[in-house]
RNA sequence: GGAGAGGUGGCUGAGUGGUCGAAAGCGGCGGUCUUGAAAACCGUUGAGGGUUUGUAGCCCUCCCAGGGUUCGAAUCCCUGCCUCUCCGCCA
């Protein structure tokens, strides 16, 4: 949620900045509602004050043995007025809140103009697209031929957009998870974290997935209103919901591997084959909770940590900054890492690293105590994938294949593969 | 699943209808003392919001959450959630 003070004091500027991402803010509606809010709130609080004063004097009168009947008569109507005012105020505030919860974050000045992913801007490249002296296969052909990837069985067990993996491919998939966790904990200073894979609606509101994006989520049908997590970002970031963090405990850096569940509603026909877009996939997520002035640097550092995974695996990639039209709802600024996929002859997203500034923190009431002001202030949150495991597996298979369809495991993973260096 | 106990400020914990936003202790901050530190002593110390040019003043709300009773609720009633103990079951 953006700062309601900005809405009140700087509405036109906010509206203008939101246009960059193609979002039109209904300023007239907000101005009208805000005027009502002010009027009703001032009235209601005056009534509350009146009631408090009178109740106190009734208490005093009774204590000194006076007759309180006339005093009670005086306040007879106050209660009804007050209730009406409180109810009206609650309505207005609810309405305002619903609107504000639906307003996306203000894009950072660095974010380029643009309407779609075609307008994203490449920042840098690492490595060159892998060259082959044969026609490279895609991961589906490779995985199926090696007998380690089975989409048909998965669709029997569950349905489309699931996978069964077996043998060395399954092991490689697990090895990637271990490798990423070890790298981020031992070299990048992140704390390994284990969290629930089901979350409540408050947590999803905190990160910005609700109320707007319920279509993307799997909701459980049990007695509790629980959802399967779409990313570890949700449970991990909510660790600090309703918490005031000591300054000397900042920054907090979490790395967390979880499965992720996404309904992928609205993506019919997109990436229907293979591992690229599944209802269930594994991801290693990096989350940082930082002081406001440090979030810009934290995004760079976190992005770099994610890049390290690709570099150590020898996978060519590029970094793009998302344009206004493509950036996520809660983010002020996002870098995507795109890995080269020989099977598709293109770069595909494998990590998305974002700075949310105080947007999630405000929804979550996640704060730190600023030693300078001695007051609790909102933290900034930064996160990114480090990396999406399924897509990393795809990239490995496709980039490390040979003419015989064997997969040569990069050295960084050897210690995790129990002596296997080639999958055949 | 059955039985019981309980949820109060950063923490421990008192408060069972009326100047209670809340005793006390710990912790934090400031000070005295000290070469410095510790100890001791003194002072101070919750959050959110409204109004406002205002970190000034004034006001409102908040004692798990949501309802209710009352002139008045941390305190009484109802519902939900969570925690703990015992029993049962169980990876």
Coordinates of C-alpha atoms (C1' of nucleotides) in Angstrom, one line a residue:
Chain A
X1 CA 0.0 0.0 0.0
X2 CA 1.3 3.4 -0.8
X3 CA 1.4 6.1 1.9
X4 CA -2.1 7.5 2.5
X5 CA -0.5 10.8 3.3
X6 CA 0.7 10.9 -0.3
X7 CA -2.8 10.4 -1.5
X8 CA -4.0 13.3 0.7
X9 CA -1.2 15.7 0.1
X10 CA 0.2 14.9 -3.3
X11 CA -2.6 13.2 -5.2
X12 CA -1.9 14.6 -8.6
X13 CA 1.8 13.7 -8.4
X14 CA 0.9 10.1 -7.3
X15 CA -1.6 9.8 -10.1
X16 CA 0.9 11.0 -12.7
X17 CA 3.6 8.6 -11.5
X18 CA 1.1 5.7 -11.6
X19 CA 0.4 6.4 -15.2
X20 CA 3.9 5.2 -16.0
X21 CA 2.6 1.7 -15.3
X22 CA -0.6 2.2 -17.1
X23 CA -2.7 2.6 -13.9
X24 CA -5.3 5.3 -13.8
X25 CA -6.1 6.6 -10.3
X26 CA -9.6 7.8 -9.9
X27 CA -8.6 11.1 -8.2
X28 CA -12.1 12.6 -8.1
X29 CA -13.5 9.7 -6.3
X30 CA -10.6 9.8 -3.8
X31 CA -11.0 13.5 -3.2
X32 CA -14.7 13.1 -2.5
X33 CA -14.3 10.2 -0.2
X34 CA -11.4 11.9 1.6
X35 CA -13.6 15.0 2.2
X36 CA -16.3 12.8 3.6
X37 CA -13.9 10.9 5.8
X38 CA -12.6 14.1 7.3
X39 CA -16.0 15.5 8.1
X40 CA -17.4 12.3 9.5
X41 CA -14.2 11.5 11.5
X42 CA -14.0 15.0 13.1
X43 CA -17.7 14.8 14.0
X44 CA -17.5 11.3 15.4
X45 CA -14.5 12.0 17.5
X46 CA -16.1 15.1 18.9
X47 CA -19.0 12.9 20.0
X48 CA -16.7 10.4 21.5
X49 CA -15.0 13.1 23.4
X50 CA -18.3 14.4 24.7
X51 CA -19.4 10.9 25.8
X52 CA -16.1 10.4 27.7
X53 CA -16.4 13.6 29.5
X54 CA -20.0 13.0 30.5
X55 CA -19.4 9.5 31.6
X56 CA -16.6 10.6 33.8
X57 CA -18.8 13.2 35.5
X58 CA -21.5 10.6 36.1
X59 CA -19.0 8.5 37.8
X60 CA -17.9 11.3 40.0
X61 CA -21.4 12.4 40.8
X62 CA -22.3 8.9 41.8
X63 CA -19.2 8.5 43.9
X64 CA -20.2 11.7 45.9
X65 CA -23.7 10.4 46.3
X66 CA -25.5 12.9 44.1
X67 CA -28.6 12.0 42.1
X68 CA -27.4 10.9 38.6
X69 CA -30.8 10.5 37.0
X70 CA -30.8 13.9 35.3
X71 CA -27.3 13.4 34.1
X72 CA -28.3 10.1 32.5
X73 CA -31.2 11.8 30.8
X74 CA -28.9 14.3 29.2
X75 CA -26.8 11.6 27.5
X76 CA -29.7 9.5 26.4
X77 CA -29.5 10.5 22.7
X78 CA -25.7 10.7 22.6
X79 CA -25.3 7.0 22.3
X80 CA -27.4 6.6 19.1
X81 CA -25.7 9.6 17.4
X82 CA -22.4 8.2 18.2
X83 CA -23.2 4.7 16.9
X84 CA -24.5 6.2 13.7
X85 CA -21.3 8.3 13.3
X86 CA -19.1 5.4 14.0
X87 CA -20.9 3.1 11.6
X88 CA -20.7 5.8 8.8
X89 CA -17.0 6.3 9.5
X90 CA -16.2 2.6 9.4
X91 CA -18.0 2.4 6.0
X92 CA -16.0 5.3 4.5
X93 CA -12.7 4.0 5.9
X94 CA -13.4 0.5 4.6
X95 CA -14.2 1.9 1.2
X96 CA -11.0 4.1 1.2
X97 CA -9.0 1.1 2.3
X98 CA -10.3 -1.2 -0.4
X99 CA -9.3 1.4 -3.0
X100 CA -5.9 1.9 -1.5
X101 CA -5.2 -1.8 -1.3
X102 CA -5.9 -2.0 -5.0
X103 CA -3.5 0.8 -5.9
X104 CA -0.1 -0.5 -7.2
X105 CA 3.3 0.8 -5.9
X106 CA 4.8 3.9 -7.4
X107 CA 7.6 3.0 -9.9
X108 CA 11.1 4.2 -9.2
X109 CA 12.5 6.9 -11.3
X110 CA 14.9 4.4 -12.9
X111 CA 12.0 2.4 -14.3
X112 CA 11.9 2.9 -18.1
X113 CA 8.7 3.9 -19.8
X114 CA 6.9 1.1 -21.7
X115 CA 3.8 -0.9 -22.1
X116 CA 4.9 -4.6 -22.2
X117 CA 7.8 -6.9 -21.7
X118 CA 9.0 -5.8 -25.2
X119 CA 9.9 -2.5 -23.7
X120 CA 12.1 -3.9 -20.9
X121 CA 15.7 -2.6 -21.1
X122 CA 18.7 -4.9 -21.1
X123 CA 21.2 -3.8 -18.4
X124 CA 24.0 -6.3 -18.9
X125 CA 24.9 -9.7 -20.3
X126 CA 27.0 -12.5 -18.9
X127 CA 28.4 -15.2 -21.2
X128 CA 27.4 -15.8 -24.8
X129 CA 24.5 -17.9 -26.1
X130 CA 25.8 -21.5 -26.1
X131 CA 27.0 -22.7 -29.5
X132 CA 26.4 -26.2 -30.8
X133 CA 27.6 -28.0 -33.9
X134 CA 24.4 -29.9 -34.0
X135 CA 20.7 -29.0 -33.6
X136 CA 20.1 -28.6 -29.8
X137 CA 17.1 -30.3 -28.4
X138 CA 14.7 -28.7 -25.8
X139 CA 14.6 -30.0 -22.3
X140 CA 11.4 -32.0 -22.9
X141 CA 13.0 -34.1 -25.6
X142 CA 16.1 -34.5 -23.6
X143 CA 14.4 -35.3 -20.3
X144 CA 12.0 -37.8 -21.8
X145 CA 14.6 -39.5 -23.9
X146 CA 16.8 -39.9 -20.8
X147 CA 13.8 -41.5 -19.0
X148 CA 13.9 -39.0 -16.2
X149 CA 11.0 -36.8 -17.0
X150 CA 7.4 -37.9 -17.5
X151 CA 4.6 -35.5 -18.2
X152 CA 2.0 -38.1 -19.2
X153 CA 2.2 -39.9 -15.9
X154 CA 1.9 -36.6 -14.0
X155 CA -1.2 -35.7 -15.9
X156 CA -2.7 -39.0 -15.0
X157 CA -1.9 -38.5 -11.3
X158 CA -3.1 -34.9 -11.2
X159 CA -3.6 -33.1 -14.5
X160 CA -1.8 -30.8 -16.9
X161 CA 1.1 -28.6 -15.9
X162 CA 2.7 -31.2 -13.5
X163 CA 5.8 -33.4 -13.8
X164 CA 7.2 -36.6 -12.5
X165 CA 10.9 -36.8 -12.4
X166 CA 13.0 -39.8 -11.6
X167 CA 16.6 -41.0 -11.3
X168 CA 19.5 -38.7 -12.1
X169 CA 17.2 -35.9 -13.4
X170 CA 15.3 -35.9 -10.1
X171 CA 18.7 -36.0 -8.3
X172 CA 20.0 -33.1 -10.3
X173 CA 16.9 -31.2 -9.5
X174 CA 17.5 -31.8 -5.8
X175 CA 21.2 -31.0 -6.2
X176 CA 20.4 -27.6 -7.6
X177 CA 18.3 -26.8 -4.5
X178 CA 21.2 -27.8 -2.1
X179 CA 23.7 -26.0 -4.2
X180 CA 21.7 -22.7 -4.1
X181 CA 21.0 -22.9 -0.4
X182 CA 24.6 -23.6 0.4
X183 CA 25.9 -20.8 -1.8
X184 CA 23.6 -18.2 -0.4
X185 CA 24.1 -19.2 3.3
X186 CA 27.9 -19.7 3.2
X187 CA 28.9 -17.0 0.7
X188 CA 26.1 -14.4 0.7
X189 CA 25.2 -14.2 4.4
X190 CA 21.6 -15.4 4.2
X191 CA 19.9 -17.4 7.0
X192 CA 18.4 -20.7 5.9
X193 CA 14.7 -20.7 6.7
X194 CA 11.9 -23.2 6.7
X195 CA 8.3 -22.0 6.6
X196 CA 4.7 -23.2 6.2
X197 CA 3.6 -23.9 2.6
X198 CA 0.0 -22.9 3.5
X199 CA -0.7 -19.3 4.6
X200 CA -3.7 -17.3 5.7
X201 CA -5.2 -14.3 3.9
X202 CA -3.5 -11.8 6.1
X203 CA -0.1 -12.9 5.0
X204 CA -1.2 -12.7 1.3
X205 CA -2.6 -9.2 1.9
X206 CA 0.7 -8.3 3.4
X207 CA 2.8 -9.1 0.4
X208 CA 0.2 -7.7 -2.0
X209 CA -1.1 -11.0 -3.5
X210 CA -4.6 -10.2 -2.1
X211 CA -7.1 -8.8 -2.6
X212 CA -6.3 -8.3 -6.2
X213 CA -4.7 -11.5 -7.4
X214 CA -6.8 -14.3 -5.9
X215 CA -7.1 -15.9 -9.3
X216 CA -3.4 -16.8 -9.3
X217 CA -3.7 -18.7 -6.0
X218 CA -4.8 -22.2 -5.0
X219 CA -7.2 -21.8 -2.1
X220 CA -7.8 -24.8 0.1
X221 CA -11.3 -26.0 0.6
X222 CA -11.0 -27.0 4.3
X223 CA -12.4 -25.4 7.4
X224 CA -9.6 -22.8 7.5
X225 CA -9.2 -20.1 4.9
X226 CA -5.8 -21.2 3.8
X227 CA -3.9 -20.9 0.5
X228 CA -1.0 -22.7 -1.0
X229 CA 1.9 -20.4 -1.3
X230 CA 2.7 -19.0 -4.7
X231 CA 6.2 -18.2 -3.6
X232 CA 8.3 -18.4 -0.4
X233 CA 8.2 -14.6 -0.5
X234 CA 4.8 -14.7 1.2
X235 CA 5.6 -16.7 4.4
X236 CA 9.1 -15.5 4.7
X237 CA 8.3 -11.8 4.3
X238 CA 5.5 -12.2 6.8
X239 CA 7.9 -13.3 9.4
X240 CA 8.3 -9.6 10.3
X241 CA 4.6 -8.8 10.0
X242 CA 3.5 -6.8 13.1
X243 CA 7.1 -6.8 14.4
X244 CA 9.3 -3.9 15.5
X245 CA 12.9 -4.9 14.7
X246 CA 15.9 -3.6 16.6
X247 CA 18.2 -1.5 14.5
X248 CA 21.2 -3.8 15.3
X249 CA 19.3 -6.8 13.9
X250 CA 19.1 -5.2 10.5
X251 CA 19.3 -6.2 7.8
X252 CA 17.6 -9.5 8.1
X253 CA 18.5 -11.8 5.2
X254 CA 16.6 -15.0 4.6
X255 CA 17.1 -17.8 2.0
X256 CA 14.3 -20.3 1.7
X257 CA 13.5 -23.2 -0.5
X258 CA 9.8 -24.1 -1.0
X259 CA 7.5 -25.5 -3.5
X260 CA 5.4 -22.9 -5.2
X261 CA 1.8 -23.3 -6.3
X262 CA 0.3 -21.1 -9.0
X263 CA -3.0 -21.6 -10.8
X264 CA -1.7 -19.9 -13.9
X265 CA -5.2 -18.9 -14.7
X266 CA -5.1 -16.6 -17.8
X267 CA -2.0 -18.2 -19.2
X268 CA -3.8 -20.8 -21.3
X269 CA -1.8 -21.7 -24.4
X270 CA 1.4 -20.2 -22.9
X271 CA 4.3 -22.6 -22.3
X272 CA 2.0 -25.5 -22.2
X273 CA 4.8 -28.0 -22.8
X274 CA 7.5 -28.8 -20.4
X275 CA 8.7 -27.5 -17.1
X276 CA 8.6 -23.7 -17.8
X277 CA 5.2 -23.0 -16.5
X278 CA 3.8 -25.5 -14.0
X279 CA 1.2 -25.4 -11.2
X280 CA 3.9 -26.7 -8.8
X281 CA 7.6 -25.8 -8.9
X282 CA 10.5 -25.5 -6.5
X283 CA 12.2 -22.1 -5.9
X284 CA 14.9 -20.8 -3.7
X285 CA 14.0 -17.4 -2.6
X286 CA 16.1 -14.6 -1.2
X287 CA 14.4 -12.0 1.1
X288 CA 15.9 -9.0 2.8
X289 CA 14.4 -6.8 5.4
X290 CA 16.3 -3.6 5.4
X291 CA 16.5 0.0 6.6
X292 CA 14.8 2.3 4.2
X293 CA 18.0 4.1 3.1
X294 CA 19.6 0.7 2.3
X295 CA 17.0 -0.9 0.0
X296 CA 18.5 0.4 -3.2
X297 CA 21.8 -1.2 -2.5
X298 CA 20.1 -4.3 -1.2
X299 CA 18.4 -4.8 -4.5
X300 CA 21.7 -4.6 -6.3
X301 CA 23.4 -7.0 -3.9
X302 CA 20.5 -9.5 -3.9
X303 CA 20.4 -9.5 -7.7
X304 CA 24.1 -10.1 -7.8
X305 CA 23.7 -13.0 -5.4
X306 CA 21.1 -14.6 -7.8
X307 CA 23.5 -14.0 -10.7
X308 CA 26.2 -15.8 -8.9
X309 CA 24.2 -19.0 -9.1
X310 CA 24.0 -18.7 -12.9
X311 CA 27.7 -17.8 -13.2
X312 CA 28.8 -20.7 -11.0
X313 CA 26.7 -23.0 -13.1
X314 CA 28.1 -21.5 -16.3
X315 CA 24.7 -20.5 -17.7
X316 CA 24.6 -17.5 -20.0
X317 CA 22.1 -14.9 -19.0
X318 CA 21.2 -11.2 -19.2
X319 CA 19.7 -8.8 -16.8
X320 CA 16.8 -6.6 -17.8
X321 CA 15.0 -3.9 -15.9
X322 CA 11.3 -4.1 -16.2
X323 CA 9.5 -1.2 -17.8
X324 CA 6.5 0.6 -16.2
X325 CA 4.0 -1.6 -18.0
X326 CA 5.6 -4.9 -17.0
X327 CA 6.6 -4.3 -13.4
X328 CA 4.7 -6.2 -10.7
X329 CA 1.9 -4.7 -8.6
X330 CA 3.9 -4.3 -5.3
X331 CA 7.3 -3.4 -6.8
X332 CA 9.0 0.0 -7.3
X333 CA 11.8 -1.5 -9.4
X334 CA 12.5 -5.0 -10.7
X335 CA 15.4 -6.7 -12.4
X336 CA 14.7 -10.0 -14.2
X337 CA 17.5 -12.4 -14.8
X338 CA 16.9 -14.2 -18.1
X339 CA 18.8 -17.4 -18.9
X340 CA 19.7 -18.5 -22.4
X341 CA 17.6 -21.5 -23.5
X342 CA 19.1 -23.2 -26.6
X343 CA 15.9 -25.2 -27.1
X344 CA 13.9 -22.0 -27.5
X345 CA 16.8 -19.9 -28.9
X346 CA 15.9 -17.1 -26.5
X347 CA 16.4 -15.7 -23.0
X348 CA 13.8 -16.7 -20.5
X349 CA 13.1 -15.4 -17.1
X350 CA 14.7 -17.4 -14.3
X351 CA 14.6 -14.8 -11.5
X352 CA 12.8 -11.7 -10.6
X353 CA 14.4 -9.3 -8.1
X354 CA 12.4 -6.4 -6.7
X355 CA 12.5 -3.6 -4.3
X356 CA 9.1 -3.0 -2.7
X357 CA 10.3 -0.2 -0.5
X358 CA 7.7 0.4 2.2
X359 CA 4.7 -1.0 0.2
X360 CA 4.6 -4.4 1.7
X361 CA 5.9 -3.2 5.1
X362 CA 2.9 -0.8 5.4
X363 CA 0.5 -3.6 4.7
X364 CA 2.3 -5.8 7.2
X365 CA 3.1 -3.1 9.8
X366 CA 6.7 -4.4 9.6
X367 CA 8.8 -1.8 11.3
X368 CA 12.2 -1.1 12.8
X369 CA 13.2 1.2 15.6
X370 CA 15.2 4.1 14.2
X371 CA 17.8 5.0 16.8
X372 CA 17.8 8.6 15.5
X373 CA 14.1 9.2 16.1
X374 CA 13.6 6.5 18.7
X375 CA 10.3 5.8 16.8
X376 CA 9.2 2.7 14.9
X377 CA 9.4 3.3 11.2
X378 CA 8.4 1.1 8.3
X379 CA 11.1 -1.2 6.9
X380 CA 11.8 -1.8 3.3
X381 CA 11.5 -5.3 1.8
X382 CA 13.5 -6.6 -1.1
X383 CA 13.3 -10.1 -2.6
X384 CA 14.1 -12.2 -5.6
X385 CA 14.5 -15.8 -6.8
X386 CA 17.8 -17.3 -6.3
X387 CA 16.7 -19.2 -8.5
X388 CA 13.6 -20.8 -9.9
X389 CA 14.8 -24.4 -9.7
X390 CA 12.7 -26.0 -12.4
X391 CA 13.8 -23.4 -14.9
X392 CA 17.4 -23.8 -13.8
X393 CA 17.1 -27.5 -14.5
X394 CA 15.7 -26.7 -18.0
X395 CA 18.7 -24.4 -18.6
X396 CA 21.2 -27.0 -17.5
X397 CA 19.7 -29.7 -19.7
X398 CA 19.6 -27.5 -22.7
X399 CA 22.9 -25.8 -22.3
X400 CA 24.9 -28.9 -21.3
X401 CA 23.6 -31.4 -23.8
X402 CA 25.8 -33.1 -26.3
X403 CA 25.1 -34.5 -29.7
X404 CA 24.1 -37.9 -28.1
X405 CA 21.6 -36.3 -25.8
X406 CA 23.7 -36.8 -22.8
X407 CA 23.9 -34.1 -20.1
X408 CA 27.3 -33.0 -18.8
X409 CA 27.0 -31.8 -15.2
X410 CA 28.9 -28.6 -14.4
X411 CA 31.6 -28.9 -11.9
X412 CA 29.8 -26.8 -9.2
X413 CA 27.3 -29.6 -8.8
X414 CA 29.6 -32.6 -8.8
X415 CA 29.8 -32.8 -5.1
X416 CA 26.0 -32.9 -4.9
X417 CA 25.7 -35.7 -7.5
X418 CA 27.5 -38.5 -5.8
X419 CA 30.0 -39.1 -8.5
X420 CA 27.7 -38.6 -11.5
X421 CA 29.2 -36.2 -14.0
X422 CA 27.2 -37.2 -17.1
X423 CA 23.5 -38.1 -17.3
X424 CA 23.0 -40.6 -20.0
Chain B
rG1 C1' -10.4 -36.0 19.2
rG2 C1' -11.6 -35.4 25.1
rA3 C1' -10.6 -32.4 29.8
rG4 C1' -8.6 -28.1 32.0
rA5 C1' -5.8 -23.2 32.2
rG6 C1' -4.7 -18.8 29.8
rG7 C1' -4.0 -14.6 26.0
rU8 C1' -2.4 -7.1 29.2
rG9 C1' 3.1 -2.3 26.8
rG10 C1' 10.1 -4.6 24.0
rC11 C1' 9.9 -8.7 28.1
rU12 C1' 8.0 -10.6 33.1
rG13 C1' 3.6 -9.5 35.4
rA14 C1' -0.6 -6.8 38.6
rG15 C1' -5.2 -5.0 37.7
rU16 C1' -12.3 -8.1 37.8
rG17 C1' -17.4 -1.9 36.1
rG18 C1' -15.8 4.7 36.8
rU19 C1' -9.8 10.2 36.5
rC20 C1' -6.5 2.8 33.9
rG21 C1' -3.2 3.7 28.5
rA22 C1' -2.9 0.6 32.5
rA23 C1' 1.0 -0.9 39.2
rA24 C1' 5.7 -3.2 39.9
rG25 C1' 10.1 -5.3 38.1
rC26 C1' 13.4 -6.1 33.9
rG27 C1' 15.2 -3.9 29.5
rG28 C1' 16.0 0.9 26.7
rC29 C1' 17.2 6.1 26.8
rG30 C1' 19.2 10.6 29.6
rG31 C1' 21.7 12.3 33.9
rU32 C1' 24.7 12.2 38.8
rC33 C1' 29.1 9.7 40.6
rU34 C1' 33.9 7.6 38.0
rU35 C1' 40.2 8.5 34.6
rG36 C1' 36.8 4.9 32.1
rA37 C1' 33.4 1.0 33.0
rA38 C1' 30.3 -1.6 36.4
rA39 C1' 27.3 -0.9 40.7
rA40 C1' 24.2 2.6 43.1
rC41 C1' 20.9 6.7 42.8
rC42 C1' 17.6 10.3 40.0
rG43 C1' 14.7 11.2 35.8
rU44 C1' 12.5 9.3 31.4
rU45 C1' 10.3 5.4 28.3
rG46 C1' 3.8 1.9 24.3
rA47 C1' 1.4 2.1 19.4
rG48 C1' -1.9 3.9 15.6
rG49 C1' -4.9 8.0 14.0
rG50 C1' -7.4 12.9 13.6
rU51 C1' -7.0 18.3 13.7
rU52 C1' -3.1 21.7 12.4
rU53 C1' 2.0 25.2 8.5
rG54 C1' 3.5 22.2 12.8
rU55 C1' 8.5 16.7 15.9
rA56 C1' 3.6 22.6 19.8
rG57 C1' -1.2 22.0 21.8
rC58 C1' -5.9 19.5 21.8
rC59 C1' -8.7 15.2 20.7
rC60 C1' -9.9 9.9 19.3
rU61 C1' -8.7 4.7 19.2
rC62 C1' -6.0 0.4 21.0
rC63 C1' -5.1 -4.4 27.1
rC64 C1' -5.7 -11.6 21.1
rA65 C1' -9.9 -10.7 17.1
rG66 C1' -15.1 -9.7 16.2
rG67 C1' -19.9 -8.8 18.3
rG68 C1' -23.0 -7.5 22.7
rU69 C1' -24.5 -5.3 27.7
rU70 C1' -23.8 -0.2 30.1
rC71 C1' -24.0 6.8 30.9
rG72 C1' -19.1 4.3 31.3
rA73 C1' -15.6 -2.1 29.7
rA74 C1' -8.7 -4.4 30.2
rU75 C1' -12.5 -5.7 33.7
rC76 C1' -19.3 -8.6 32.6
rC77 C1' -21.7 -11.8 28.3
rC78 C1' -21.4 -14.4 23.3
rU79 C1' -18.4 -16.1 19.0
rG80 C1' -13.8 -17.0 16.8
rC81 C1' -8.5 -17.5 16.8
rC82 C1' -4.0 -18.7 19.3
rU83 C1' -0.9 -20.7 23.4
rC84 C1' 0.0 -24.0 27.5
rU85 C1' -0.9 -28.7 30.6
rC86 C1' -3.0 -33.7 30.9
rC87 C1' -5.3 -38.0 28.2
rG88 C1' -6.1 -40.4 23.4
rC89 C1' -4.3 -40.9 18.4
rC90 C1' -0.2 -40.3 15.1
rA91 C1' 4.5 -39.1 10.6

